PDB file of C-alpha atoms and ligand atoms in Angstrom:
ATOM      1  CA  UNK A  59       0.000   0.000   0.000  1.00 67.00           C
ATOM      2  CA  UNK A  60       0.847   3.616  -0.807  1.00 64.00           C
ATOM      3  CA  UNK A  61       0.587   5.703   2.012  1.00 84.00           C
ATOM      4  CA  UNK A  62       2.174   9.126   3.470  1.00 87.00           C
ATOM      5  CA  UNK A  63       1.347  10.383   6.972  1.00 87.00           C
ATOM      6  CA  UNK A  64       0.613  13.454   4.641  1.00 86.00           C
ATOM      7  CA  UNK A  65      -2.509  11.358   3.704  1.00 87.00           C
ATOM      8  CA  UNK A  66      -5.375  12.947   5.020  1.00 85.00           C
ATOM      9  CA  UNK A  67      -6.934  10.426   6.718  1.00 92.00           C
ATOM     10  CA  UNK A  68      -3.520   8.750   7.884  1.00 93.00           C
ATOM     11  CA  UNK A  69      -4.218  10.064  11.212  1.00 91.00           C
ATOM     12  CA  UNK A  70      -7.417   8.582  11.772  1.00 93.00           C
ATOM     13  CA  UNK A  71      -6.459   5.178  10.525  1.00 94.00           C
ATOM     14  CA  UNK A  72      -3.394   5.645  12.702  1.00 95.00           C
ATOM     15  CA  UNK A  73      -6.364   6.401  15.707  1.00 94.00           C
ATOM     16  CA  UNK A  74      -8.544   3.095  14.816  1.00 95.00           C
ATOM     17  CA  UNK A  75      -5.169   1.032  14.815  1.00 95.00           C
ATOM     18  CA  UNK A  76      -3.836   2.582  18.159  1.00 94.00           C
ATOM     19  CA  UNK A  77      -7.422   1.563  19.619  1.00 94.00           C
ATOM     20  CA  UNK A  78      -7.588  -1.897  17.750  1.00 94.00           C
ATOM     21  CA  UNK A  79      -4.231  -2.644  19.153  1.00 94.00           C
ATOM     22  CA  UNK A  80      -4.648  -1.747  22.977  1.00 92.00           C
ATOM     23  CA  UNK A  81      -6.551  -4.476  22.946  1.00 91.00           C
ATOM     24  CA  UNK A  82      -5.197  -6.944  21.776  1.00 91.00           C
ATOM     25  CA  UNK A  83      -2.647  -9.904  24.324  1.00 86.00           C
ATOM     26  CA  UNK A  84       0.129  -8.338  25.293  1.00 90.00           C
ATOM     27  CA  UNK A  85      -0.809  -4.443  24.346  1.00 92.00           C
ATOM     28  CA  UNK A  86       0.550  -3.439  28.064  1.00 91.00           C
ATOM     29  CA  UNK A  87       3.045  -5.225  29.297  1.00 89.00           C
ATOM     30  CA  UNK A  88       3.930  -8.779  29.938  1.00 89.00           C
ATOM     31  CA  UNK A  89       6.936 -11.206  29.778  1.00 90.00           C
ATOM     32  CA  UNK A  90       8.870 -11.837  26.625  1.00 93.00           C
ATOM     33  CA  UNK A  91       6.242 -13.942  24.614  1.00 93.00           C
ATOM     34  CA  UNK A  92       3.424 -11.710  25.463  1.00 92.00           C
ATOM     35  CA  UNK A  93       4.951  -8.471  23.971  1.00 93.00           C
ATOM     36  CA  UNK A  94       6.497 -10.534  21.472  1.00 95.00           C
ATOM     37  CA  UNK A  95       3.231 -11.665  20.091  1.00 95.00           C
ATOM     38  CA  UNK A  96       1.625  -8.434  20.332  1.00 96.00           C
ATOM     39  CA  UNK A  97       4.409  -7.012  18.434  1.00 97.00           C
ATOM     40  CA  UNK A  98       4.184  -9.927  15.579  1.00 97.00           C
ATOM     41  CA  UNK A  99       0.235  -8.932  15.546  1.00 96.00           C
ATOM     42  CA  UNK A 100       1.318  -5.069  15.212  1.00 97.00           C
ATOM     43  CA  UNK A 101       2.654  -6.004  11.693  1.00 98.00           C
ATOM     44  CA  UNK A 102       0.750  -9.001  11.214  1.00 97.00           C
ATOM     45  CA  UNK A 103      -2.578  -7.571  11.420  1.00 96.00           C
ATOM     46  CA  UNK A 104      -1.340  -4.227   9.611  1.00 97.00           C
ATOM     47  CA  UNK A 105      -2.720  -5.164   6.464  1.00 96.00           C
ATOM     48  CA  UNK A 106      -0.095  -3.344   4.714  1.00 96.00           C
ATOM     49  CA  UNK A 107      -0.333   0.095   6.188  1.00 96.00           C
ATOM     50  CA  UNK A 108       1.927   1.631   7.492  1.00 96.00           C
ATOM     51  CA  UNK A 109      -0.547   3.596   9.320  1.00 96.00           C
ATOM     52  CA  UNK A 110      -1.609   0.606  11.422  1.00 96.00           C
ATOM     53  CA  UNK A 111       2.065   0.550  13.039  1.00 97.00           C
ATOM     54  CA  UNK A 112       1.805   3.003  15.733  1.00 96.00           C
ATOM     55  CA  UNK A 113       5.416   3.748  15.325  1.00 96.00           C
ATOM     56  CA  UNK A 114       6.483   4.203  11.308  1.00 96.00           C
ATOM     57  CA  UNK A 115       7.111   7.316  10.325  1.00 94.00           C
ATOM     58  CA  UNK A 116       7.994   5.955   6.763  1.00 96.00           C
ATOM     59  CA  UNK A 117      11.746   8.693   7.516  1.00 97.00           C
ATOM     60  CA  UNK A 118      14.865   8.412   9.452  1.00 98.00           C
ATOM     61  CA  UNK A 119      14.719   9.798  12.484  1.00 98.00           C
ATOM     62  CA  UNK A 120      16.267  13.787  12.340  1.00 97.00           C
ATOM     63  CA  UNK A 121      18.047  13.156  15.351  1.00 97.00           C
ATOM     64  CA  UNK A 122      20.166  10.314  14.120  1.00 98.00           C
ATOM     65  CA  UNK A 123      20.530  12.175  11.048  1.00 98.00           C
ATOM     66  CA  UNK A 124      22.254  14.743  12.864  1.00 97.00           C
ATOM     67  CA  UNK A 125      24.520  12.326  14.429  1.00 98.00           C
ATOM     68  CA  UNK A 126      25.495  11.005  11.354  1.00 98.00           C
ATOM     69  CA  UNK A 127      26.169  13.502   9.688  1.00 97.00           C
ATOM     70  CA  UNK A 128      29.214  13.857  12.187  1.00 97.00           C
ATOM     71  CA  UNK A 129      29.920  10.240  12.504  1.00 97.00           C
ATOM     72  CA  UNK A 130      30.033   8.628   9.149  1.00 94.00           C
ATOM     73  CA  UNK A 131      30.642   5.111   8.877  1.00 95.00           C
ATOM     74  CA  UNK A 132      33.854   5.284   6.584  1.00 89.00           C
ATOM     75  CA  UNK A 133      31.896   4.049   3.208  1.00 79.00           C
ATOM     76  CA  UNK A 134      32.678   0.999   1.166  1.00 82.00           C
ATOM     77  CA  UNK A 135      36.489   1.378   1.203  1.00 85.00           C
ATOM     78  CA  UNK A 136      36.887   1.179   5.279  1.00 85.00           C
ATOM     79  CA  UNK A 137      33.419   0.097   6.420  1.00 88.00           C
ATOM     80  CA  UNK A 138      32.343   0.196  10.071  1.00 97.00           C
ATOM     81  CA  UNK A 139      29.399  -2.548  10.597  1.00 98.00           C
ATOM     82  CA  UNK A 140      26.362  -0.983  12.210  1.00 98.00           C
ATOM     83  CA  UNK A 141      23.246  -2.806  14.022  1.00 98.00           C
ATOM     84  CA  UNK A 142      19.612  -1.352  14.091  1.00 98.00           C
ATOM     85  CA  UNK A 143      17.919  -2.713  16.917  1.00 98.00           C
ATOM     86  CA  UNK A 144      14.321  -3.346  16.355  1.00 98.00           C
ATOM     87  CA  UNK A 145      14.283  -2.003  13.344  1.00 98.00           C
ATOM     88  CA  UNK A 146      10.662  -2.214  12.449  1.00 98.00           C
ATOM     89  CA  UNK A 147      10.149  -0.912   8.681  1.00 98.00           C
ATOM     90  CA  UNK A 148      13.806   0.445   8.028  1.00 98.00           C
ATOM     91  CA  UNK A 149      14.163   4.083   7.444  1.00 98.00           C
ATOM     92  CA  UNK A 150      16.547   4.044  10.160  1.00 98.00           C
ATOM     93  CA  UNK A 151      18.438   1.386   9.302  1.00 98.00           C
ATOM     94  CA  UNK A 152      18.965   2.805   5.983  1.00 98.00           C
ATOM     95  CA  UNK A 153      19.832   6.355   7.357  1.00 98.00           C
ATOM     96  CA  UNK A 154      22.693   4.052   8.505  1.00 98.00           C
ATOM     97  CA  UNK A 155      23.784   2.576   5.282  1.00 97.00           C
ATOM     98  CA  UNK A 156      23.234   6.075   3.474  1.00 96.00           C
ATOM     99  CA  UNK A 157      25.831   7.248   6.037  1.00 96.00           C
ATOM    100  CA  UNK A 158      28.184   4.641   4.726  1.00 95.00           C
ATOM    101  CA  UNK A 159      28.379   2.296   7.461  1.00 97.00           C
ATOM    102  CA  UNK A 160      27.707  -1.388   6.881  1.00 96.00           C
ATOM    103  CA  UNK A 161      24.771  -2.433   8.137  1.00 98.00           C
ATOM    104  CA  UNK A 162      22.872  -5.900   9.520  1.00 98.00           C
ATOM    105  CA  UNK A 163      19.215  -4.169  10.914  1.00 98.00           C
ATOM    106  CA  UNK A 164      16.744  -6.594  13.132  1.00 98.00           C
ATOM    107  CA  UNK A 165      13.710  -7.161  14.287  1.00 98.00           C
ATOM    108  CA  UNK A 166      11.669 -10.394  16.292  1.00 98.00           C
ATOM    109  CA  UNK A 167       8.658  -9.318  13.878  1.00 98.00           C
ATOM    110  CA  UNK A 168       9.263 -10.998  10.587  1.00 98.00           C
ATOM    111  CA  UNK A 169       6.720  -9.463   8.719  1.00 98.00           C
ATOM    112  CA  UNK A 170       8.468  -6.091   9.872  1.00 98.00           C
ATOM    113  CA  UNK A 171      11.224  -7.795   7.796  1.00 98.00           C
ATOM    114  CA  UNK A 172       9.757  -8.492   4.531  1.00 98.00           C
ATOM    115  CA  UNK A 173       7.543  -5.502   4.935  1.00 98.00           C
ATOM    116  CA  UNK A 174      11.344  -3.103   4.740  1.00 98.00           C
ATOM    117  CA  UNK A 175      12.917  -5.344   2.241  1.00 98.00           C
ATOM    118  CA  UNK A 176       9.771  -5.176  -0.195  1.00 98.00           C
ATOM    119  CA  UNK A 177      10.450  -0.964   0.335  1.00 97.00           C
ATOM    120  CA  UNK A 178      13.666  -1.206  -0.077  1.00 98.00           C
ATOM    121  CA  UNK A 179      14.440  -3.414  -2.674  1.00 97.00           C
ATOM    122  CA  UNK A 180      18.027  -2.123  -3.563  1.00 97.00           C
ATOM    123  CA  UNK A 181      18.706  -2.035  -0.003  1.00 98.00           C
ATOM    124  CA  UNK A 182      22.568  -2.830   0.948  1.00 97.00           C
ATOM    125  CA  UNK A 183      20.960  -3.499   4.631  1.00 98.00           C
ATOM    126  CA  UNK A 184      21.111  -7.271   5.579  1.00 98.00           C
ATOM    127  CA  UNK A 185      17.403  -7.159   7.208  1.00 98.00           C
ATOM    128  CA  UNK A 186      17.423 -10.236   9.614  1.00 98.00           C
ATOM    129  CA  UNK A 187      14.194 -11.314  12.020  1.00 98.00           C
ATOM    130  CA  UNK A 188      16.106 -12.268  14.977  1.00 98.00           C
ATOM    131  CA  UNK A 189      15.332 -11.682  18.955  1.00 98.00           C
ATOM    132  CA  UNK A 190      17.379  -9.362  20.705  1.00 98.00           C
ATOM    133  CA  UNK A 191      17.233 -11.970  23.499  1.00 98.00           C
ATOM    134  CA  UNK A 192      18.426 -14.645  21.149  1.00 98.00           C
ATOM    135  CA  UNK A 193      21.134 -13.321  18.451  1.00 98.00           C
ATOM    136  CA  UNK A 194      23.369 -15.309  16.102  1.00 98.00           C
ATOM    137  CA  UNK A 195      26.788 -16.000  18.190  1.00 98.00           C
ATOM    138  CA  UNK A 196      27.742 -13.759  15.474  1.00 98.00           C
ATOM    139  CA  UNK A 197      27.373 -10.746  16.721  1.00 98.00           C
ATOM    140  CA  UNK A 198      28.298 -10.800  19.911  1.00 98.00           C
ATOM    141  CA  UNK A 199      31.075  -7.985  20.474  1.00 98.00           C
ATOM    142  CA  UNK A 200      30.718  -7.502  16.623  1.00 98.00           C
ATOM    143  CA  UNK A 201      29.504  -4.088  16.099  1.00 98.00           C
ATOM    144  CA  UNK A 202      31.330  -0.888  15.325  1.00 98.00           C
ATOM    145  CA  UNK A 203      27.702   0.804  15.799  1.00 98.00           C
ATOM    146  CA  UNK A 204      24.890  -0.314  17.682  1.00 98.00           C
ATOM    147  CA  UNK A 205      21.805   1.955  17.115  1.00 98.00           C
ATOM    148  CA  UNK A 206      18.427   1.634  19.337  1.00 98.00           C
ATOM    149  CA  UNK A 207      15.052   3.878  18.279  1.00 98.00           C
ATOM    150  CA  UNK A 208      12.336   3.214  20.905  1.00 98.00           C
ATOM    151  CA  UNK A 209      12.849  -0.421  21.734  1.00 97.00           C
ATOM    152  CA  UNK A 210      14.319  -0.208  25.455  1.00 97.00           C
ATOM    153  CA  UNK A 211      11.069   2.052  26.246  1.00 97.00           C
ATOM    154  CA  UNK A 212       8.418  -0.374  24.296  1.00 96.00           C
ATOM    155  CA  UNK A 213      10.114  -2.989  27.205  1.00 95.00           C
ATOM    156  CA  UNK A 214       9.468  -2.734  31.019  1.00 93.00           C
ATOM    157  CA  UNK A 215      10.732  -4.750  33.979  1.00 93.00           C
ATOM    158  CA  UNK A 216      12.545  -7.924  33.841  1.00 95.00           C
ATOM    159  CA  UNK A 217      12.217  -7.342  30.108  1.00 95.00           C
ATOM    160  CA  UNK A 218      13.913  -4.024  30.373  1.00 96.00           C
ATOM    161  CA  UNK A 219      16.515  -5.503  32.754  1.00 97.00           C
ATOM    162  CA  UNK A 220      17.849  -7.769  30.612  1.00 97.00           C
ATOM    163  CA  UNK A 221      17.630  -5.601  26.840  1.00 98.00           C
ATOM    164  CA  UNK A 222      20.430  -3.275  28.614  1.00 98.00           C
ATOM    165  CA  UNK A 223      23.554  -6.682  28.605  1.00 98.00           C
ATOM    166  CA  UNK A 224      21.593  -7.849  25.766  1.00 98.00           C
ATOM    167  CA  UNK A 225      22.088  -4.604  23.958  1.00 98.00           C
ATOM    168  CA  UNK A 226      25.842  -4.050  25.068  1.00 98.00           C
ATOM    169  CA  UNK A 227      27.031  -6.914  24.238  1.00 98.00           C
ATOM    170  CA  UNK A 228      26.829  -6.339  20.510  1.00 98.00           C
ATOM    171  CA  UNK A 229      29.299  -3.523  20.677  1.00 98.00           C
ATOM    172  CA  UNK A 230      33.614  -4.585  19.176  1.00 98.00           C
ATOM    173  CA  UNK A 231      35.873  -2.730  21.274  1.00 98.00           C
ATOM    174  CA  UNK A 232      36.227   0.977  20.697  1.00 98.00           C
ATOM    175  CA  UNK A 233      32.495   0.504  19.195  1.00 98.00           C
ATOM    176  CA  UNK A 234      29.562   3.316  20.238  1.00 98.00           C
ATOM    177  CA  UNK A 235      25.782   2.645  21.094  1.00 98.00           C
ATOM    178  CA  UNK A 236      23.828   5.601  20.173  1.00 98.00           C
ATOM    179  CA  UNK A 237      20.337   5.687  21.799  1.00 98.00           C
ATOM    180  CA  UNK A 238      17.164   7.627  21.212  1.00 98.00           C
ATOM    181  CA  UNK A 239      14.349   7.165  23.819  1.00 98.00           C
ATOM    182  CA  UNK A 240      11.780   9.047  25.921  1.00 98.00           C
ATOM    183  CA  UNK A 241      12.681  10.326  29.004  1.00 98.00           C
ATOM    184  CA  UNK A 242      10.474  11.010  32.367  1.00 97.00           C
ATOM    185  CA  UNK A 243      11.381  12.724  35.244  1.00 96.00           C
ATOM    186  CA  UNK A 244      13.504  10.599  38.222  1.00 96.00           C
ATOM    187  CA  UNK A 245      11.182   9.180  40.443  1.00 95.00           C
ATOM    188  CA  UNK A 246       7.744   9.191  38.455  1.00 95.00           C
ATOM    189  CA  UNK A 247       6.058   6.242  37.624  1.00 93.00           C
ATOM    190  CA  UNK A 248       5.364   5.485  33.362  1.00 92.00           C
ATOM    191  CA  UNK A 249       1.780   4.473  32.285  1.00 88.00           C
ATOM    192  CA  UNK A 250       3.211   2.935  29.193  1.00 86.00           C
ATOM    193  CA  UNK A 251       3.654   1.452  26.732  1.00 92.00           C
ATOM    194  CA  UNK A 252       5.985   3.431  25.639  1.00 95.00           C
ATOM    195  CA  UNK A 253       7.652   3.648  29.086  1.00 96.00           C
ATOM    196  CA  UNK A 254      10.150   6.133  28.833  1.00 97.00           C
ATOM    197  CA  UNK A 255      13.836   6.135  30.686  1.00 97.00           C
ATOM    198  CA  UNK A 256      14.802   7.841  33.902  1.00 96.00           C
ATOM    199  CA  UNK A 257      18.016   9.170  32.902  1.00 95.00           C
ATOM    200  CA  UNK A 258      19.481   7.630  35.774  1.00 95.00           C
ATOM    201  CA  UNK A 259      18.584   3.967  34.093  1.00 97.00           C
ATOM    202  CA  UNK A 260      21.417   4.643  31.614  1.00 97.00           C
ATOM    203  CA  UNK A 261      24.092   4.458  33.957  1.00 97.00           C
ATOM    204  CA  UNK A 262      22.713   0.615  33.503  1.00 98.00           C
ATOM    205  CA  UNK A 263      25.333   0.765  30.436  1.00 98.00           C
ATOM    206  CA  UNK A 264      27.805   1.969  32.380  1.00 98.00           C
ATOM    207  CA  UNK A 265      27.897  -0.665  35.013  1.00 98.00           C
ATOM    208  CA  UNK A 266      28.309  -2.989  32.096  1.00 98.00           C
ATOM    209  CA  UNK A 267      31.666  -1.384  31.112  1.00 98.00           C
ATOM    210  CA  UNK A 268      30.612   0.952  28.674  1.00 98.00           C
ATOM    211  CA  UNK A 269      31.706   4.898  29.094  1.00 98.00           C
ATOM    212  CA  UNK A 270      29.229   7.451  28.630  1.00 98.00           C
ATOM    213  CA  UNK A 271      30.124   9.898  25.719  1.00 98.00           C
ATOM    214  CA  UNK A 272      26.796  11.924  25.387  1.00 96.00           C
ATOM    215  CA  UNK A 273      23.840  12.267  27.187  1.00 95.00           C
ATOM    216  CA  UNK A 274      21.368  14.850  25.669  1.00 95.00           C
ATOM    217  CA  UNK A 275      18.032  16.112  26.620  1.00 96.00           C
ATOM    218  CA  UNK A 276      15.559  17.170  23.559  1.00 96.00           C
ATOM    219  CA  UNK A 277      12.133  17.449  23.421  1.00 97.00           C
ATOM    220  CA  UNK A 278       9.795  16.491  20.524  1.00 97.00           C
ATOM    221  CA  UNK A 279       5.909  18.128  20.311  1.00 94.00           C
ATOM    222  CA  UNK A 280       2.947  15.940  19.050  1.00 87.00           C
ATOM    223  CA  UNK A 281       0.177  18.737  18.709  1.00 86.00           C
ATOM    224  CA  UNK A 282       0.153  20.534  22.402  1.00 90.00           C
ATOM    225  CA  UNK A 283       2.326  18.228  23.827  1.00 93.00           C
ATOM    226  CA  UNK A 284       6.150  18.539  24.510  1.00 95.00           C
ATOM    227  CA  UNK A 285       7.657  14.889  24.477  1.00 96.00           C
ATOM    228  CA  UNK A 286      10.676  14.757  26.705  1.00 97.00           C
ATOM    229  CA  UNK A 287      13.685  13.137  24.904  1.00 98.00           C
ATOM    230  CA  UNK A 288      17.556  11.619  26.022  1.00 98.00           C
ATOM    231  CA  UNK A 289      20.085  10.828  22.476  1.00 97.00           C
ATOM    232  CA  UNK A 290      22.644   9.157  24.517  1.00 98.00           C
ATOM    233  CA  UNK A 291      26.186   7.538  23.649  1.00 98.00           C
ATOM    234  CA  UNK A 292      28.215   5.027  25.116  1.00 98.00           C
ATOM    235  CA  UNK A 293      31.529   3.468  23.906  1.00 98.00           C
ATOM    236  CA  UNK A 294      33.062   0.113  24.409  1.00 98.00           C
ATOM    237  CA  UNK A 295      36.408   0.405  25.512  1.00 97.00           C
ATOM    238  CA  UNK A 296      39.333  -0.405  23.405  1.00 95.00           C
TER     239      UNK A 296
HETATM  240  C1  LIG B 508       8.587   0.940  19.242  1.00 74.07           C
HETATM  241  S1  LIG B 508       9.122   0.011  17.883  1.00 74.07           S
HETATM  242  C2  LIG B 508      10.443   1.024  17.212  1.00 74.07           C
HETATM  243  C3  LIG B 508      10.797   0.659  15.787  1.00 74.07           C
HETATM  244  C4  LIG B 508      11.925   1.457  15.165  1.00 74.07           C
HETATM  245  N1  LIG B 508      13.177   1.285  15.901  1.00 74.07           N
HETATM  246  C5  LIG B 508      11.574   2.923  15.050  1.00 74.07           C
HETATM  247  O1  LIG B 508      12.295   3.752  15.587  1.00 74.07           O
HETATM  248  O2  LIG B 508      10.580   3.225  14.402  1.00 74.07           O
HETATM  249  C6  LIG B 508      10.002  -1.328  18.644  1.00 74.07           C
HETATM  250  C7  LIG B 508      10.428  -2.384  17.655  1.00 74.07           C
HETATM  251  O3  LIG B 508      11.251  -3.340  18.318  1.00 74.07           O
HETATM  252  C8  LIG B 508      10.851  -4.633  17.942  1.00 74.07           C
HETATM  253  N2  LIG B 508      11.219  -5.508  19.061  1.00 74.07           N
HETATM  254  C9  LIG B 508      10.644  -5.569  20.277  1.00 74.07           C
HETATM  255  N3  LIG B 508      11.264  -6.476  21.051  1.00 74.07           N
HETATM  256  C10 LIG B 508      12.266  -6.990  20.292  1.00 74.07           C
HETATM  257  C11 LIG B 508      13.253  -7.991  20.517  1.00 74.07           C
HETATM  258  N4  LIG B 508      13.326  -8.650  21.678  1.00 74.07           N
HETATM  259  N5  LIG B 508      14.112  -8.280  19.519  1.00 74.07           N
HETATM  260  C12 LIG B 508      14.028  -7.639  18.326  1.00 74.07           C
HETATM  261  N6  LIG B 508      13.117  -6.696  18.052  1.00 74.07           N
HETATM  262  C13 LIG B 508      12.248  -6.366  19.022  1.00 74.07           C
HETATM  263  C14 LIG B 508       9.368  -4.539  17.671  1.00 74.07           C
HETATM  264  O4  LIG B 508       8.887  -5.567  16.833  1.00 74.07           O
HETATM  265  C15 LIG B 508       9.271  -3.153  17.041  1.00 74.07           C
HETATM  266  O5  LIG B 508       9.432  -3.192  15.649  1.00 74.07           O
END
């Protein structure tokens, strides 16, 4: 399907999905197999609209062009290997490739998959389904790059405790994790999903061995509404 959020009535299709979803198994929490089958029915059930996936909006996000614009990935002569965690439909992940870094891009949700490869058909990006909780040996300590776009806040709890060593342990030595997430206040409670970070939950990467390079605030506005932000970076050491 053809569609632009510029459609008119992308909005309210957007609406009927958002309340279709809520309530379906798994819409607001759970362990790993509930959120992973609500997030296979999120694509599943999409019906080819990209509307119907609360999340796409069919671009790169402007904050991780920003980012790359000052950290290119070295192009085809000395390529850095990047990861896109949960990478849903792709416009990230090729954001990532544009910048010239080589690039594998995942997600549990295999018709999230095929849905980015059939958009991308001259994609360089090896789109894989694969669990975060379960990668090929592969790639542990393998990546030059790790990016994450609004995974760690679709995850709460235990399933939040573990994405954090299941996230750092893609990173090679001397390789960076760049993070974009919501943010709430320390101390308040999230009615999510999304649950957003505490900024203090980050040091999380740091008690894993990673050092903190960046951790910046910015705020987003949907309508009326200002939408707290963190773009944080951590490196592997050498
Ligand atoms: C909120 S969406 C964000 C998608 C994309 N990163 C973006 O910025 O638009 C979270 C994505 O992570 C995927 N996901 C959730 N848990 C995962 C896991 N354990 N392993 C791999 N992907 C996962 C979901 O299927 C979904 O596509």
């Amino acid at each position: 399907m053809n569609a632009s959020p510029k459609d008119p009535d992308f909005a309210g299709r957007r609406n009927a999905a958002r309340d279709r979803l809520d309530g379906l198994f798994g819409a607001k929490g759970g362990d790993r197999a509930d959120r992973s089958a609500w997030f296979h029915a999120v694509y599943e059930t999409a019906g080819g609209d990209p509307a119907a996936v609360p999340w796409a909006d069919l671009a790169a996000k402007p904050e991780l062009l920003a980012w790359l614009a000052d950290n290119p990935g070295g192009g085809a002569d000395a390529p850095l290997r990047a990861l896109d965690v949960g990478c849903g439909l792709g416009d990230n992940a090729e954001a990532l490739a544009a910048a010239g870094y080589a690039t594998t891009a995942f997600d549990l949700a295999s018709a999230a998959i095929d849905w980015a490869r059939q958009r991308f058909p001259q994609s360089t990006v090896d789109y894989c389904a694969a669990d975060l909780f379960d990668p090929p040996a592969a790639w542990i300590g393998a990546f030059d790059l790790v990016h994450e776009c609004y995974t760690l806040q679709a995850l709460d709890g235990a399933l939040r405790a573990a994405a954090f060593p299941a996230t750092a342990r893609l990173l090679a030595p001397g390789g960076r994790l760049l993070i974009l997430t919501r943010s709430r206040a320390e101390g308040t409670e999230a009615d999510g999903p999304p649950w957003p970070l505490m900024p203090s939950e980050l040091t999380r990467f740091e008690e894993l061995g990673l050092e903190k390079v960046e951790k910046t605030p910015y705020e987003l506005r949907k309508g009326e509404r200002v939408i707290p932000h963190i773009r944080a970076v951590f490196r592997r050491p050498d």
